[in-house]
JSON list of C-alpha atoms in Angstrom, two decimals:
[
{"chain": "A", "resi": 510, "resn": "MET", "atom": "CA", "xyz": [0.13, 8.55, 18.60]},
{"chain": "A", "resi": 511, "resn": "ILE", "atom": "CA", "xyz": [-3.26, 9.21, 16.30]},
{"chain": "A", "resi": 512, "resn": "THR", "atom": "CA", "xyz": [-1.51, 11.91, 14.24]},
{"chain": "A", "resi": 513, "resn": "ILE", "atom": "CA", "xyz": [1.60, 9.78, 13.69]},
{"chain": "A", "resi": 514, "resn": "LEU", "atom": "CA", "xyz": [-0.66, 6.95, 12.69]},
{"chain": "A", "resi": 515, "resn": "ILE", "atom": "CA", "xyz": [-2.82, 9.02, 10.46]},
{"chain": "A", "resi": 516, "resn": "VAL", "atom": "CA", "xyz": [0.46, 10.50, 8.55]},
{"chain": "A", "resi": 517, "resn": "LEU", "atom": "CA", "xyz": [1.94, 7.12, 8.12]},
{"chain": "A", "resi": 518, "resn": "VAL", "atom": "CA", "xyz": [-1.42, 5.55, 6.97]},
{"chain": "A", "resi": 519, "resn": "THR", "atom": "CA", "xyz": [-2.01, 8.56, 4.53]},
{"chain": "A", "resi": 520, "resn": "ALA", "atom": "CA", "xyz": [1.85, 8.59, 3.34]},
{"chain": "A", "resi": 521, "resn": "GLY", "atom": "CA", "xyz": [1.62, 4.71, 2.60]},
{"chain": "A", "resi": 522, "resn": "LEU", "atom": "CA", "xyz": [-1.78, 4.82, 0.82]},
{"chain": "A", "resi": 523, "resn": "SER", "atom": "CA", "xyz": [-0.58, 7.51, -1.00]},
{"chain": "A", "resi": 524, "resn": "ILE", "atom": "CA", "xyz": [2.57, 6.22, -2.11]},
{"chain": "A", "resi": 525, "resn": "TRP", "atom": "CA", "xyz": [0.69, 3.00, -3.17]},
{"chain": "A", "resi": 526, "resn": "ALA", "atom": "CA", "xyz": [-1.59, 4.71, -5.18]},
{"chain": "A", "resi": 527, "resn": "PHE", "atom": "CA", "xyz": [1.21, 6.98, -6.69]},
{"chain": "A", "resi": 528, "resn": "SER", "atom": "CA", "xyz": [2.28, 3.48, -8.51]},
{"chain": "A", "resi": 529, "resn": "SER", "atom": "CA", "xyz": [-0.89, 2.73, -10.65]},
{"chain": "A", "resi": 530, "resn": "GLU", "atom": "CA", "xyz": [-3.71, 4.53, -12.29]},
{"chain": "A", "resi": 531, "resn": "ASP", "atom": "CA", "xyz": [-5.75, 1.84, -11.72]},
{"chain": "A", "resi": 532, "resn": "LYS", "atom": "CA", "xyz": [-5.25, 2.15, -7.77]},
{"chain": "A", "resi": 533, "resn": "LEU", "atom": "CA", "xyz": [-5.64, 5.83, -8.08]},
{"chain": "A", "resi": 534, "resn": "TYR", "atom": "CA", "xyz": [-9.02, 5.28, -10.01]},
{"chain": "A", "resi": 535, "resn": "LYS", "atom": "CA", "xyz": [-10.20, 3.11, -7.49]},
{"chain": "A", "resi": 536, "resn": "PHE", "atom": "CA", "xyz": [-9.93, 5.01, -4.64]},
{"chain": "A", "resi": 537, "resn": "ILE", "atom": "CA", "xyz": [-10.36, 8.68, -5.84]},
{"chain": "A", "resi": 538, "resn": "LEU", "atom": "CA", "xyz": [-13.98, 10.12, -5.37]},
{"chain": "A", "resi": 539, "resn": "THR", "atom": "CA", "xyz": [-15.63, 10.81, -8.60]},
{"chain": "A", "resi": 540, "resn": "PRO", "atom": "CA", "xyz": [-19.30, 11.77, -7.91]},
{"chain": "A", "resi": 541, "resn": "TYR", "atom": "CA", "xyz": [-20.59, 10.84, -11.36]},
{"chain": "A", "resi": 542, "resn": "ARG", "atom": "CA", "xyz": [-19.19, 7.61, -10.76]},
{"chain": "A", "resi": 543, "resn": "LEU", "atom": "CA", "xyz": [-20.23, 6.94, -7.54]},
{"chain": "A", "resi": 544, "resn": "ASN", "atom": "CA", "xyz": [-23.72, 7.34, -8.16]},
{"chain": "A", "resi": 545, "resn": "ARG", "atom": "CA", "xyz": [-23.46, 5.10, -11.09]},
{"chain": "A", "resi": 546, "resn": "ASP", "atom": "CA", "xyz": [-21.21, 2.48, -9.14]},
{"chain": "A", "resi": 547, "resn": "LYS", "atom": "CA", "xyz": [-22.21, 2.98, -5.41]},
{"chain": "A", "resi": 548, "resn": "ASN", "atom": "CA", "xyz": [-18.72, 3.02, -4.49]},
{"chain": "A", "resi": 549, "resn": "TYR", "atom": "CA", "xyz": [-19.39, 5.01, -1.46]},
{"chain": "A", "resi": 550, "resn": "TYR", "atom": "CA", "xyz": [-16.31, 3.80, 0.37]},
{"chain": "A", "resi": 551, "resn": "THR", "atom": "CA", "xyz": [-14.46, 6.39, -1.82]},
{"chain": "A", "resi": 552, "resn": "LEU", "atom": "CA", "xyz": [-15.77, 9.24, 0.32]},
{"chain": "A", "resi": 553, "resn": "LEU", "atom": "CA", "xyz": [-13.11, 8.47, 2.73]},
{"chain": "A", "resi": 554, "resn": "THR", "atom": "CA", "xyz": [-10.57, 6.72, 0.58]},
{"chain": "A", "resi": 555, "resn": "SER", "atom": "CA", "xyz": [-10.30, 9.90, -1.17]},
{"chain": "A", "resi": 556, "resn": "GLY", "atom": "CA", "xyz": [-8.99, 11.70, 1.83]},
{"chain": "A", "resi": 557, "resn": "PHE", "atom": "CA", "xyz": [-6.22, 9.22, 2.21]},
{"chain": "A", "resi": 558, "resn": "ILE", "atom": "CA", "xyz": [-4.53, 9.42, -1.45]},
{"chain": "A", "resi": 559, "resn": "HIS", "atom": "CA", "xyz": [-2.99, 12.20, -2.90]},
{"chain": "A", "resi": 560, "resn": "ALA", "atom": "CA", "xyz": [-1.92, 13.71, -6.44]},
{"chain": "A", "resi": 561, "resn": "ASP", "atom": "CA", "xyz": [1.81, 13.91, -6.01]},
{"chain": "A", "resi": 562, "resn": "TRP", "atom": "CA", "xyz": [4.67, 14.24, -3.66]},
{"chain": "A", "resi": 563, "resn": "MET", "atom": "CA", "xyz": [4.04, 17.96, -3.12]},
{"chain": "A", "resi": 564, "resn": "HIS", "atom": "CA", "xyz": [0.66, 17.41, -2.48]},
{"chain": "A", "resi": 565, "resn": "LEU", "atom": "CA", "xyz": [1.14, 14.77, 0.17]},
{"chain": "A", "resi": 566, "resn": "LEU", "atom": "CA", "xyz": [4.17, 16.34, 1.71]},
{"chain": "A", "resi": 567, "resn": "PHE", "atom": "CA", "xyz": [2.39, 19.74, 2.21]},
{"chain": "A", "resi": 568, "resn": "ASN", "atom": "CA", "xyz": [-0.93, 18.35, 3.61]},
{"chain": "A", "resi": 569, "resn": "MET", "atom": "CA", "xyz": [0.98, 15.88, 6.14]},
{"chain": "A", "resi": 570, "resn": "ILE", "atom": "CA", "xyz": [3.52, 18.58, 7.42]},
{"chain": "A", "resi": 571, "resn": "ALA", "atom": "CA", "xyz": [0.63, 21.14, 7.98]},
{"chain": "A", "resi": 572, "resn": "PHE", "atom": "CA", "xyz": [-1.46, 18.09, 9.54]},
{"chain": "A", "resi": 573, "resn": "TYR", "atom": "CA", "xyz": [1.35, 16.92, 11.85]},
{"chain": "A", "resi": 574, "resn": "SER", "atom": "CA", "xyz": [2.14, 20.02, 12.84]},
{"chain": "A", "resi": 575, "resn": "PHE", "atom": "CA", "xyz": [-1.17, 21.11, 14.33]},
{"chain": "A", "resi": 576, "resn": "GLY", "atom": "CA", "xyz": [-2.74, 17.77, 14.90]},
{"chain": "A", "resi": 577, "resn": "ARG", "atom": "CA", "xyz": [-0.45, 17.09, 17.81]},
{"chain": "A", "resi": 578, "resn": "ASN", "atom": "CA", "xyz": [-1.44, 19.79, 19.73]},
{"chain": "A", "resi": 579, "resn": "LEU", "atom": "CA", "xyz": [-5.56, 19.23, 18.97]},
{"chain": "A", "resi": 580, "resn": "GLU", "atom": "CA", "xyz": [-4.81, 15.27, 19.53]},
{"chain": "A", "resi": 581, "resn": "TYR", "atom": "CA", "xyz": [-3.56, 16.45, 22.97]},
{"chain": "A", "resi": 582, "resn": "THR", "atom": "CA", "xyz": [-6.22, 18.94, 23.87]},
{"chain": "A", "resi": 583, "resn": "VAL", "atom": "CA", "xyz": [-9.23, 16.80, 22.83]},
{"chain": "A", "resi": 584, "resn": "GLY", "atom": "CA", "xyz": [-7.83, 13.09, 23.32]},
{"chain": "A", "resi": 585, "resn": "PRO", "atom": "CA", "xyz": [-6.96, 10.60, 20.87]},
{"chain": "A", "resi": 586, "resn": "ILE", "atom": "CA", "xyz": [-10.43, 9.16, 20.18]},
{"chain": "A", "resi": 587, "resn": "ARG", "atom": "CA", "xyz": [-12.26, 12.49, 19.55]},
{"chain": "A", "resi": 588, "resn": "PHE", "atom": "CA", "xyz": [-9.34, 13.45, 17.51]},
{"chain": "A", "resi": 589, "resn": "LEU", "atom": "CA", "xyz": [-9.77, 10.45, 15.30]},
{"chain": "A", "resi": 590, "resn": "LEU", "atom": "CA", "xyz": [-13.66, 10.72, 15.14]},
{"chain": "A", "resi": 591, "resn": "PHE", "atom": "CA", "xyz": [-13.45, 14.46, 14.19]},
{"chain": "A", "resi": 592, "resn": "TYR", "atom": "CA", "xyz": [-10.72, 13.97, 11.41]},
{"chain": "A", "resi": 593, "resn": "LEU", "atom": "CA", "xyz": [-12.66, 11.15, 9.95]},
{"chain": "A", "resi": 594, "resn": "GLY", "atom": "CA", "xyz": [-15.83, 12.78, 10.20]},
{"chain": "A", "resi": 595, "resn": "THR", "atom": "CA", "xyz": [-14.57, 16.05, 8.43]},
{"chain": "A", "resi": 596, "resn": "ILE", "atom": "CA", "xyz": [-13.06, 14.10, 5.73]},
{"chain": "A", "resi": 597, "resn": "LEU", "atom": "CA", "xyz": [-16.66, 12.40, 5.31]},
{"chain": "A", "resi": 598, "resn": "ILE", "atom": "CA", "xyz": [-18.61, 15.53, 5.56]},
{"chain": "A", "resi": 599, "resn": "THR", "atom": "CA", "xyz": [-16.15, 17.59, 3.09]},
{"chain": "A", "resi": 600, "resn": "SER", "atom": "CA", "xyz": [-16.43, 14.50, 0.51]},
{"chain": "A", "resi": 601, "resn": "VAL", "atom": "CA", "xyz": [-20.44, 14.21, 0.75]},
{"chain": "A", "resi": 602, "resn": "ILE", "atom": "CA", "xyz": [-20.34, 17.97, -0.04]},
{"chain": "A", "resi": 603, "resn": "SER", "atom": "CA", "xyz": [-18.15, 17.66, -3.10]},
{"chain": "A", "resi": 604, "resn": "TRP", "atom": "CA", "xyz": [-20.12, 14.43, -4.10]},
{"chain": "A", "resi": 605, "resn": "ARG", "atom": "CA", "xyz": [-23.56, 16.30, -4.10]},
{"chain": "A", "resi": 606, "resn": "LYS", "atom": "CA", "xyz": [-22.21, 19.52, -5.40]},
{"chain": "A", "resi": 607, "resn": "ASN", "atom": "CA", "xyz": [-20.95, 17.52, -8.33]},
{"chain": "A", "resi": 608, "resn": "LEU", "atom": "CA", "xyz": [-23.26, 14.84, -9.01]},
{"chain": "A", "resi": 609, "resn": "ASP", "atom": "CA", "xyz": [-23.63, 15.95, -13.06]},
{"chain": "A", "resi": 610, "resn": "ASN", "atom": "CA", "xyz": [-20.18, 16.71, -13.69]},
{"chain": "A", "resi": 611, "resn": "SER", "atom": "CA", "xyz": [-18.57, 13.34, -15.47]},
{"chain": "A", "resi": 612, "resn": "TYR", "atom": "CA", "xyz": [-15.28, 15.23, -15.27]},
{"chain": "A", "resi": 613, "resn": "TYR", "atom": "CA", "xyz": [-15.02, 16.12, -11.57]},
{"chain": "A", "resi": 614, "resn": "ARG", "atom": "CA", "xyz": [-12.50, 14.26, -9.40]},
{"chain": "A", "resi": 615, "resn": "THR", "atom": "CA", "xyz": [-10.90, 15.05, -5.95]},
{"chain": "A", "resi": 616, "resn": "LEU", "atom": "CA", "xyz": [-8.41, 13.46, -3.65]},
{"chain": "A", "resi": 617, "resn": "GLY", "atom": "CA", "xyz": [-6.32, 14.67, -0.61]},
{"chain": "A", "resi": 618, "resn": "ALA", "atom": "CA", "xyz": [-6.51, 15.08, 3.14]},
{"chain": "A", "resi": 619, "resn": "SER", "atom": "CA", "xyz": [-7.19, 18.98, 2.78]},
{"chain": "A", "resi": 620, "resn": "GLY", "atom": "CA", "xyz": [-10.61, 19.02, 4.11]},
{"chain": "A", "resi": 621, "resn": "GLY", "atom": "CA", "xyz": [-9.71, 17.07, 7.15]},
{"chain": "A", "resi": 622, "resn": "VAL", "atom": "CA", "xyz": [-6.19, 19.23, 7.53]},
{"chain": "A", "resi": 623, "resn": "CYS", "atom": "CA", "xyz": [-8.27, 22.61, 7.45]},
{"chain": "A", "resi": 624, "resn": "GLY", "atom": "CA", "xyz": [-10.44, 21.17, 9.78]},
{"chain": "A", "resi": 625, "resn": "VAL", "atom": "CA", "xyz": [-7.50, 20.45, 12.23]},
{"chain": "A", "resi": 626, "resn": "LEU", "atom": "CA", "xyz": [-6.01, 23.74, 11.75]},
{"chain": "A", "resi": 627, "resn": "PHE", "atom": "CA", "xyz": [-9.19, 25.74, 12.61]},
{"chain": "A", "resi": 628, "resn": "ALA", "atom": "CA", "xyz": [-9.93, 23.82, 15.56]},
{"chain": "A", "resi": 629, "resn": "THR", "atom": "CA", "xyz": [-6.28, 24.05, 16.77]},
{"chain": "A", "resi": 630, "resn": "ILE", "atom": "CA", "xyz": [-6.58, 27.93, 16.04]},
{"chain": "A", "resi": 631, "resn": "LEU", "atom": "CA", "xyz": [-9.71, 28.35, 18.21]},
{"chain": "A", "resi": 632, "resn": "PHE", "atom": "CA", "xyz": [-8.37, 26.17, 21.07]},
{"chain": "A", "resi": 633, "resn": "TYR", "atom": "CA", "xyz": [-5.01, 28.20, 21.06]},
{"chain": "A", "resi": 634, "resn": "PRO", "atom": "CA", "xyz": [-5.94, 31.60, 19.87]},
{"chain": "A", "resi": 635, "resn": "GLY", "atom": "CA", "xyz": [-2.61, 33.41, 20.82]},
{"chain": "A", "resi": 636, "resn": "MET", "atom": "CA", "xyz": [-0.76, 31.20, 18.40]},
{"chain": "A", "resi": 637, "resn": "SER", "atom": "CA", "xyz": [0.99, 32.55, 15.12]},
{"chain": "A", "resi": 638, "resn": "LEU", "atom": "CA", "xyz": [1.44, 30.84, 11.81]},
{"chain": "A", "resi": 639, "resn": "TYR", "atom": "CA", "xyz": [4.30, 31.19, 9.55]},
{"chain": "A", "resi": 640, "resn": "MET", "atom": "CA", "xyz": [3.76, 31.02, 5.69]},
{"chain": "A", "resi": 641, "resn": "MET", "atom": "CA", "xyz": [6.19, 30.16, 2.85]},
{"chain": "A", "resi": 642, "resn": "PHE", "atom": "CA", "xyz": [7.74, 33.51, 1.58]},
{"chain": "A", "resi": 643, "resn": "ILE", "atom": "CA", "xyz": [6.14, 35.76, 4.47]},
{"chain": "A", "resi": 644, "resn": "PRO", "atom": "CA", "xyz": [9.17, 36.04, 6.86]},
{"chain": "A", "resi": 645, "resn": "ILE", "atom": "CA", "xyz": [6.96, 37.37, 9.83]},
{"chain": "A", "resi": 646, "resn": "PRO", "atom": "CA", "xyz": [4.48, 35.31, 12.04]},
{"chain": "A", "resi": 647, "resn": "ILE", "atom": "CA", "xyz": [0.95, 35.89, 11.08]},
{"chain": "A", "resi": 648, "resn": "PRO", "atom": "CA", "xyz": [-1.68, 35.67, 14.26]},
{"chain": "A", "resi": 649, "resn": "GLY", "atom": "CA", "xyz": [-3.60, 32.87, 14.15]},
{"chain": "A", "resi": 650, "resn": "VAL", "atom": "CA", "xyz": [-7.15, 34.42, 14.48]},
{"chain": "A", "resi": 651, "resn": "VAL", "atom": "CA", "xyz": [-6.26, 36.97, 11.59]},
{"chain": "A", "resi": 652, "resn": "TYR", "atom": "CA", "xyz": [-5.14, 34.02, 9.27]},
{"chain": "A", "resi": 653, "resn": "ALA", "atom": "CA", "xyz": [-8.25, 32.22, 10.25]},
{"chain": "A", "resi": 654, "resn": "VAL", "atom": "CA", "xyz": [-10.59, 35.02, 9.33]},
{"chain": "A", "resi": 655, "resn": "LEU", "atom": "CA", "xyz": [-8.45, 35.96, 6.25]},
{"chain": "A", "resi": 656, "resn": "TYR", "atom": "CA", "xyz": [-8.61, 32.15, 4.98]},
{"chain": "A", "resi": 657, "resn": "LEU", "atom": "CA", "xyz": [-12.64, 31.95, 5.30]},
{"chain": "A", "resi": 658, "resn": "LEU", "atom": "CA", "xyz": [-13.02, 35.15, 3.29]},
{"chain": "A", "resi": 659, "resn": "TYR", "atom": "CA", "xyz": [-10.66, 33.68, 0.49]},
{"chain": "A", "resi": 660, "resn": "THR", "atom": "CA", "xyz": [-12.00, 30.04, 0.54]},
{"chain": "A", "resi": 661, "resn": "PHE", "atom": "CA", "xyz": [-15.71, 31.36, 0.50]},
{"chain": "A", "resi": 662, "resn": "TYR", "atom": "CA", "xyz": [-14.70, 33.39, -2.68]},
{"chain": "A", "resi": 663, "resn": "ALA", "atom": "CA", "xyz": [-12.86, 31.03, -4.19]},
{"chain": "A", "resi": 664, "resn": "SER", "atom": "CA", "xyz": [-15.35, 27.87, -4.13]},
{"chain": "A", "resi": 665, "resn": "ARG", "atom": "CA", "xyz": [-17.68, 29.99, -5.81]},
{"chain": "A", "resi": 666, "resn": "ASN", "atom": "CA", "xyz": [-15.51, 31.38, -8.57]},
{"chain": "A", "resi": 667, "resn": "SER", "atom": "CA", "xyz": [-13.06, 28.25, -9.09]},
{"chain": "A", "resi": 668, "resn": "GLU", "atom": "CA", "xyz": [-15.01, 26.01, -11.46]},
{"chain": "A", "resi": 669, "resn": "THR", "atom": "CA", "xyz": [-11.40, 24.96, -13.45]},
{"chain": "A", "resi": 670, "resn": "SER", "atom": "CA", "xyz": [-8.96, 25.78, -10.92]},
{"chain": "A", "resi": 671, "resn": "GLY", "atom": "CA", "xyz": [-8.32, 22.01, -10.00]},
{"chain": "A", "resi": 672, "resn": "ILE", "atom": "CA", "xyz": [-8.73, 22.87, -6.45]},
{"chain": "A", "resi": 673, "resn": "ASN", "atom": "CA", "xyz": [-11.22, 21.80, -4.19]},
{"chain": "A", "resi": 674, "resn": "HIS", "atom": "CA", "xyz": [-11.90, 24.83, -2.34]},
{"chain": "A", "resi": 675, "resn": "ASP", "atom": "CA", "xyz": [-15.21, 23.55, -0.81]},
{"chain": "A", "resi": 676, "resn": "ALA", "atom": "CA", "xyz": [-13.34, 20.72, 1.06]},
{"chain": "A", "resi": 677, "resn": "HIS", "atom": "CA", "xyz": [-11.19, 23.41, 2.35]},
{"chain": "A", "resi": 678, "resn": "LEU", "atom": "CA", "xyz": [-14.05, 25.66, 3.60]},
{"chain": "A", "resi": 679, "resn": "TRP", "atom": "CA", "xyz": [-16.16, 23.03, 4.76]},
{"chain": "A", "resi": 680, "resn": "GLY", "atom": "CA", "xyz": [-13.42, 21.50, 6.51]},
{"chain": "A", "resi": 681, "resn": "ALA", "atom": "CA", "xyz": [-12.52, 24.81, 8.04]},
{"chain": "A", "resi": 682, "resn": "LEU", "atom": "CA", "xyz": [-16.07, 25.32, 9.38]},
{"chain": "A", "resi": 683, "resn": "CYS", "atom": "CA", "xyz": [-16.11, 21.59, 10.52]},
{"chain": "A", "resi": 684, "resn": "GLY", "atom": "CA", "xyz": [-13.23, 22.72, 12.69]},
{"chain": "A", "resi": 685, "resn": "VAL", "atom": "CA", "xyz": [-15.11, 25.33, 14.17]},
{"chain": "A", "resi": 686, "resn": "ALA", "atom": "CA", "xyz": [-17.76, 23.64, 14.89]},
{"chain": "A", "resi": 687, "resn": "PHE", "atom": "CA", "xyz": [-15.94, 20.94, 16.66]},
{"chain": "A", "resi": 688, "resn": "ALA", "atom": "CA", "xyz": [-14.12, 23.50, 18.93]},
{"chain": "A", "resi": 689, "resn": "LEU", "atom": "CA", "xyz": [-17.64, 25.22, 19.77]},
{"chain": "A", "resi": 690, "resn": "VAL", "atom": "CA", "xyz": [-19.09, 22.06, 20.76]},
{"chain": "A", "resi": 691, "resn": "LEU", "atom": "CA", "xyz": [-16.33, 21.15, 23.08]},
{"chain": "A", "resi": 692, "resn": "ASP", "atom": "CA", "xyz": [-15.91, 24.42, 24.62]},
{"chain": "A", "resi": 693, "resn": "PRO", "atom": "CA", "xyz": [-19.03, 26.78, 23.61]},
{"chain": "A", "resi": 694, "resn": "ARG", "atom": "CA", "xyz": [-16.95, 29.95, 25.39]},
{"chain": "A", "resi": 695, "resn": "ILE", "atom": "CA", "xyz": [-14.10, 29.44, 23.22]},
{"chain": "A", "resi": 696, "resn": "LEU", "atom": "CA", "xyz": [-15.66, 32.12, 20.53]},
{"chain": "A", "resi": 697, "resn": "SER", "atom": "CA", "xyz": [-15.82, 34.64, 22.93]},
{"chain": "A", "resi": 698, "resn": "ARG", "atom": "CA", "xyz": [-11.95, 34.19, 23.53]},
{"chain": "A", "resi": 699, "resn": "VAL", "atom": "CA", "xyz": [-11.42, 34.18, 20.04]},
{"chain": "A", "resi": 700, "resn": "LEU", "atom": "CA", "xyz": [-13.17, 37.58, 19.75]},
{"chain": "A", "resi": 701, "resn": "GLY", "atom": "CA", "xyz": [-11.42, 38.90, 22.32]},
{"chain": "A", "resi": 702, "resn": "ARG", "atom": "CA", "xyz": [-8.32, 38.11, 20.82]},
{"chain": "A", "resi": 703, "resn": "ILE", "atom": "CA", "xyz": [-9.54, 39.65, 17.57]},
{"chain": "A", "resi": 704, "resn": "LEU", "atom": "CA", "xyz": [-10.67, 42.81, 19.09]},
{"chain": "A", "resi": 705, "resn": "GLY", "atom": "CA", "xyz": [-7.42, 43.18, 21.08]},
{"chain": "A", "resi": 706, "resn": "GLY", "atom": "CA", "xyz": [-9.11, 42.49, 24.35]},
{"chain": "A", "resi": 707, "resn": "GLU", "atom": "CA", "xyz": [-6.97, 39.90, 25.67]}
]
């Protein structure tokens, strides 16, 4: 239920923001402006608006696909707090890293979505993922390791890419931390899966 509610709220706010640059400007996270105007609410609101339809659809399809299982596993209240907390953490990191960059702006649910994805993979280490243009399933734990390596590299080498790789990386790490807090034994099961012992 919370998963569906988040999708509806995010879609509604994103579509509302599509209609006006002023609305987008008000709710997007701009670190340089946040320091000046003290509009701290953008640390959260930026996670509920998107740049365009493709950005919105990609994030919400991924969120819904994995969010349902995670919400069922951890319960709706923990799920909601985790998702909102992950958006806030990734936004704070983006804010602090880009304090002096007057051109930097970020928006979208990617940090929260990555958190949900990684927590789900840890709770269900036997799951497989299907990616666009790749016709075979990818084991979730293999995807997780490769994705972490890629985002770690990209977050340090993508100053002008227009993609907030920091949000992806830290969102994923929040998902790992969340799963470990709820079940400290989960890491041994995942390692067993990676090493082929399970």
